[in-house]
XYZ file of C-alpha atoms in Angstrom:
388
model
C -7.387 12.996 147.334
C -6.914 13.943 143.876
C -10.055 15.146 142.123
C -10.990 13.793 138.626
C -11.282 16.635 136.291
C -14.798 17.281 135.004
C -14.671 16.084 131.363
C -17.453 17.722 129.243
C -18.270 14.704 127.074
C -21.194 16.310 125.461
C -19.053 19.214 124.458
C -16.444 17.042 122.665
C -18.980 14.689 120.965
C -20.087 15.744 117.402
C -23.684 16.479 117.001
C -26.050 14.395 114.855
C -26.161 17.086 112.178
C -22.304 17.104 111.951
C -22.279 13.351 111.632
C -24.941 13.400 108.832
C -22.960 16.072 106.952
C -19.711 14.045 107.259
C -21.603 10.929 105.980
C -22.928 12.859 103.024
C -19.453 14.117 102.043
C -18.068 10.573 102.257
C -20.761 9.250 100.027
C -20.124 12.004 97.499
C -16.379 11.328 97.503
C -17.092 7.590 96.915
C -19.369 8.445 93.988
C -16.922 10.890 92.491
C -14.093 8.298 92.666
C -16.294 5.624 91.061
C -17.229 8.053 88.281
C -13.543 9.040 87.651
C -12.729 5.249 87.594
C -15.343 4.643 85.127
C -14.295 7.662 82.982
C -10.734 6.435 82.986
C -11.978 2.998 81.878
C -13.936 4.602 78.954
C -10.935 6.633 77.950
C -8.747 3.642 77.889
C -11.210 1.900 75.764
C -11.472 4.723 73.244
C -7.786 4.907 73.104
C -7.548 1.173 72.254
C -10.111 1.525 69.578
C -8.248 4.357 68.043
C -5.094 2.473 68.060
C -6.756 -0.414 66.313
C -8.257 1.950 63.617
C -4.938 3.661 63.174
C -3.148 0.420 62.549
C -5.861 -0.784 60.167
C -5.660 2.542 58.256
C -1.854 2.357 57.943
C -2.115 -0.963 56.057
C -2.173 -0.718 52.172
C -5.554 -1.487 50.558
C -5.607 -4.920 48.803
C -8.363 -3.917 46.223
C -10.949 -1.201 45.794
C -14.527 -2.492 46.055
C -16.424 -2.628 42.764
C -20.072 -2.536 41.891
C -20.134 -6.225 41.369
C -19.084 -6.877 45.047
C -22.692 -6.833 46.191
C -24.503 -9.888 47.592
C -26.825 -10.103 44.675
C -24.118 -10.102 41.978
C -21.726 -12.319 43.771
C -24.613 -14.849 44.344
C -25.429 -14.707 40.709
C -22.023 -14.923 39.278
C -20.480 -17.429 41.771
C -23.635 -19.385 42.590
C -25.432 -19.733 39.250
C -23.093 -18.771 36.435
C -19.981 -20.505 37.762
C -21.474 -23.496 39.592
C -25.029 -23.776 38.180
C -26.879 -23.928 41.563
C -30.386 -24.555 40.358
C -31.940 -23.027 43.495
C -31.234 -19.611 41.829
C -33.294 -20.348 38.729
C -36.376 -18.210 38.067
C -39.136 -18.626 35.537
C -38.861 -17.016 32.195
C -41.997 -18.554 30.556
C -45.396 -17.071 30.972
C -47.099 -20.256 29.950
C -45.044 -22.780 31.942
C -43.821 -21.187 35.194
C -41.622 -24.194 36.015
C -39.364 -23.616 33.086
C -36.241 -21.795 34.103
C -34.169 -18.788 33.590
C -32.479 -16.343 35.822
C -33.265 -12.564 36.093
C -29.954 -10.761 35.615
C -28.950 -8.630 38.631
C -29.521 -4.852 38.275
C -25.782 -3.993 37.762
C -25.282 -6.422 34.889
C -28.558 -5.497 33.194
C -27.742 -1.807 33.377
C -24.442 -2.495 31.837
C -26.134 -4.291 28.908
C -28.553 -1.354 28.396
C -25.703 1.221 28.246
C -23.827 -0.705 25.627
C -27.003 -1.181 23.556
C -27.350 2.557 23.400
C -23.870 3.073 22.103
C -24.076 0.264 19.465
C -27.559 0.425 18.162
C -28.197 4.000 16.890
C -31.876 3.684 16.255
C -32.446 2.743 19.896
C -30.425 5.880 20.863
C -32.627 8.322 18.967
C -35.989 6.565 19.278
C -38.726 6.467 22.112
C -38.029 3.525 24.425
C -40.607 2.342 26.904
C -40.186 -0.375 29.575
C -43.034 -2.797 29.901
C -43.866 -5.365 32.483
C -45.640 -7.758 30.197
C -45.061 -9.100 26.706
C -47.594 -6.819 25.019
C -47.841 -2.963 24.888
C -50.383 -0.711 23.439
C -50.652 2.996 22.944
C -53.423 5.293 21.797
C -52.600 8.088 19.268
C -55.095 10.804 18.384
C -55.197 11.418 14.669
C -57.252 14.637 14.900
C -57.998 17.053 17.613
C -61.411 17.934 18.944
C -63.396 19.978 16.371
C -64.294 23.703 17.147
C -66.344 26.457 15.615
C -67.256 30.111 15.671
C -70.616 31.343 17.018
C -72.158 34.698 17.946
C -72.889 35.580 21.548
C -76.415 34.295 21.746
C -76.283 31.519 19.000
C -76.750 27.882 19.896
C -73.715 25.749 20.332
C -73.912 22.695 18.125
C -72.101 19.551 19.097
C -68.610 19.215 17.598
C -67.125 16.115 16.133
C -65.162 13.726 18.575
C -61.461 13.236 18.080
C -60.267 10.156 16.176
C -57.912 7.560 17.798
C -55.541 4.901 16.434
C -54.024 2.189 18.470
C -50.331 1.369 18.202
C -49.459 -2.192 19.285
C -45.776 -2.724 18.304
C -45.106 -6.272 17.041
C -42.822 -7.968 19.585
C -40.459 -10.926 19.361
C -38.042 -12.679 21.622
C -34.520 -11.456 21.164
C -31.960 -14.047 22.123
C -28.174 -14.584 22.360
C -26.509 -17.860 23.199
C -22.843 -17.425 24.075
C -20.728 -20.212 25.531
C -17.695 -20.578 27.820
C -15.615 -23.605 28.691
C -15.863 -24.857 32.097
C -12.097 -24.194 32.454
C -12.657 -20.582 31.964
C -15.459 -20.550 34.435
C -13.202 -22.211 37.044
C -10.537 -19.571 36.508
C -11.204 -17.005 39.137
C -9.252 -14.336 37.159
C -11.798 -14.524 34.286
C -14.084 -11.500 34.444
C -17.262 -13.405 33.743
C -19.569 -10.428 34.356
C -17.943 -8.109 31.839
C -17.601 -10.870 29.293
C -21.281 -12.008 29.574
C -22.508 -8.238 29.284
C -20.214 -7.644 26.283
C -21.298 -10.831 24.367
C -24.991 -10.412 25.049
C -25.036 -6.662 24.188
C -23.332 -7.235 20.905
C -25.674 -10.064 19.867
C -28.700 -7.959 20.890
C -27.463 -4.750 19.174
C -26.709 -6.497 15.946
C -30.178 -7.944 15.717
C -31.913 -4.841 17.048
C -30.278 -2.532 14.499
C -31.539 -4.614 11.567
C -35.005 -5.113 13.041
C -35.667 -1.362 13.939
C -34.889 -0.482 10.195
C -36.092 -3.521 8.075
C -37.795 -5.825 10.561
C -40.789 -7.656 8.984
C -43.043 -7.410 12.123
C -43.417 -11.257 12.258
C -42.070 -12.336 15.638
C -39.833 -9.243 15.599
C -40.142 -5.435 15.582
C -41.549 -3.847 12.502
C -38.943 -1.554 10.907
C -39.797 1.916 9.736
C -38.741 1.074 6.267
C -41.482 -1.619 6.163
C -44.238 0.904 6.697
C -46.430 1.890 3.630
C -45.108 4.809 1.565
C -46.801 7.596 -0.307
C -45.936 10.950 -1.923
C -49.101 12.360 -0.443
C -48.873 15.078 2.262
C -49.617 14.626 6.005
C -53.153 15.908 5.728
C -54.365 13.438 3.176
C -52.047 10.463 3.677
C -53.370 7.443 5.598
C -52.239 7.152 9.193
C -49.195 4.929 9.503
C -47.770 5.469 6.010
C -44.571 7.453 5.426
C -44.097 10.293 2.900
C -41.133 10.075 0.596
C -39.543 12.429 -1.913
C -37.937 11.144 -5.142
C -34.451 12.123 -6.247
C -35.410 12.489 -9.886
C -32.639 10.068 -10.894
C -32.887 6.321 -10.699
C -29.099 5.966 -10.348
C -28.409 8.506 -7.523
C -29.136 11.894 -6.046
C -29.738 13.615 -9.478
C -28.457 16.953 -10.777
C -29.833 19.173 -7.899
C -29.393 17.163 -4.768
C -29.599 20.096 -2.409
C -33.027 20.948 -3.719
C -34.271 17.506 -3.023
C -32.869 17.390 0.407
C -34.328 20.808 1.253
C -37.775 19.543 0.017
C -37.462 16.516 2.262
C -36.696 18.654 5.278
C -39.623 20.962 4.731
C -42.258 18.270 4.096
C -41.983 17.744 7.885
C -44.049 19.954 10.291
C -41.966 22.556 12.186
C -42.677 20.961 15.479
C -41.101 17.665 14.454
C -38.072 19.380 12.902
C -36.953 20.411 16.394
C -34.854 17.386 17.281
C -34.801 15.764 13.902
C -31.815 14.065 12.342
C -30.635 12.253 9.237
C -30.173 8.536 9.147
C -28.087 6.703 6.573
C -25.319 4.157 6.313
C -21.583 4.851 5.823
C -21.712 4.186 1.991
C -24.468 6.649 1.497
C -22.767 9.120 3.785
C -19.706 9.057 1.653
C -21.881 10.075 -1.353
C -23.655 12.751 0.543
C -20.309 14.341 1.733
C -19.373 14.962 -1.885
C -22.605 16.847 -2.808
C -22.253 20.500 -3.480
C -24.639 23.439 -4.069
C -24.702 25.333 -7.403
C -22.023 27.690 -6.188
C -19.690 24.847 -5.217
C -20.143 24.845 -1.499
C -20.352 21.526 0.347
C -23.701 20.620 1.795
C -21.824 18.658 4.574
C -20.802 20.610 7.662
C -18.419 18.811 9.953
C -18.729 19.303 13.758
C -16.667 22.223 14.831
C -16.268 21.069 18.425
C -15.115 17.504 19.632
C -18.219 15.459 20.469
C -20.543 17.549 18.313
C -22.254 15.559 15.558
C -21.539 16.347 11.917
C -24.537 18.150 10.332
C -26.257 18.178 6.903
C -28.342 21.266 6.238
C -27.997 22.074 9.851
C -29.302 18.757 11.185
C -27.209 16.012 12.845
C -26.325 12.805 10.974
C -26.647 9.395 12.520
C -24.821 6.446 10.789
C -27.017 3.228 10.843
C -25.300 0.527 8.865
C -28.585 -1.371 8.300
C -29.933 1.407 6.055
C -29.810 0.397 2.398
C -27.183 1.589 -0.038
C -27.944 3.983 -2.942
C -29.757 1.814 -5.600
C -32.809 2.141 -7.868
C -35.980 2.094 -5.782
C -34.096 2.107 -2.451
C -34.697 4.428 0.477
C -31.054 5.192 1.592
C -31.804 8.426 3.470
C -34.381 8.954 6.184
C -34.991 12.305 7.934
C -37.099 12.424 11.031
C -37.688 13.039 14.674
C -37.403 9.466 15.769
C -38.286 10.372 19.334
C -41.820 11.177 18.067
C -41.876 8.891 15.042
C -40.568 5.418 16.327
C -41.577 3.476 19.395
C -39.477 0.658 21.028
C -41.187 -1.434 23.720
C -39.220 -3.853 25.768
C -39.373 -5.860 28.878
C -37.045 -4.446 31.466
C -35.577 -7.717 32.638
C -33.127 -9.794 30.613
C -33.449 -13.544 31.236
C -30.436 -15.891 31.253
C -30.630 -19.742 31.354
C -27.517 -21.657 32.210
C -27.039 -24.828 30.025
C -24.079 -27.010 30.920
C -25.500 -30.172 29.293
C -26.029 -29.459 25.564
C -22.506 -28.942 24.470
C -20.056 -30.282 27.056
C -17.530 -29.189 28.182
C -18.947 -25.791 27.193
C -21.490 -24.011 29.268
C -24.033 -21.970 27.269
C -25.776 -18.848 28.637
C -29.070 -18.516 26.867
C -30.064 -14.806 27.257
C -33.456 -13.596 26.067
C -35.356 -10.352 26.035
C -38.676 -9.336 24.490
C -38.512 -6.351 22.239
C -41.086 -4.686 19.971
C -41.054 -1.656 17.701
C -43.285 0.178 15.274
C -43.737 3.544 13.643
C -45.531 5.789 16.156
C -46.159 9.060 14.318
C -45.844 8.647 10.598
C -45.667 12.468 10.126
C -42.298 12.597 12.055
C -40.282 10.434 9.582
C -39.695 11.256 5.930
C -37.720 9.113 3.335
C -35.712 9.863 0.227
C -36.257 7.409 -2.588
C -33.931 6.735 -5.552
C -36.229 7.000 -8.569
C -36.616 8.786 -11.723
């Protein structure tokens, strides 16, 4: 009888520890394969995105974006100016909030301000403040706090208080009312934004230039030539009045013009002369450029470098066409530090009212802005008067 071999089953059967180890290895392999599969998927997705970006970058750009491509400006230009959507109208009247207008977007308003500085020379050299209301007031001290000398143990008497003056520039509403035909507005190739900024700035600059020089102060700024004048020095002259020097000739600059101009310069305090400039129109400037000293040298000094202003007695010259011509009793030349001497107060927002009904088929854009101006420090501006 054959014998069955004794098989050691227990010896050939894996132990529990071995099974557990094998099971852990299998789990780790599964996890690794899952991770590798997910990584491959992520890599494929990244490659697809890179391909899309590469294809987009290889296409030629249709047009470079501009500053007017913002939501605010596009809504203003397309929604209100072109199509007159009344939902975009805002109030411009302090008395009647329901009356309409539209606050110009920041980009257009900034464009108008930049062109005003270039066109209106008095604005460029004066002190300009932005106000949030129609009125503006500023206190100016006309005399410092008094002082005195005493000994070590002497009593200290009370000193006088400083004197103050209030500056309240007369203000008025500056307006422009350009118009465009509806056909122009419907033409998408018409650059409405640039056109509106150019038209409004030209109208505003023309009115401002005249008002800052000769404005009456009634519903408009008071020009510096409308201030009271006197030959008295700063220490005795009433506050707010300007000092002038006569030419000695009622027909022009007289026989010694350089002496008169030098006297005019040195009637001003040294602190104001730092930053001072001459202001005159082109006709007067033509006469001044012909003036010579006793030894035949020209008083006029052209700028030696491009962009540098021409100079008279070492000070720059600003051409303001609203200054008067040379005539008997006129003040054709002003010398001053206008940053110290003249104040311009304006509201920061320009208001525009779209009016498509008054003058059909034209659409009017009624633009308004409150502007005021007045002499701030009368010691900082001096005048030359044509008189015997």
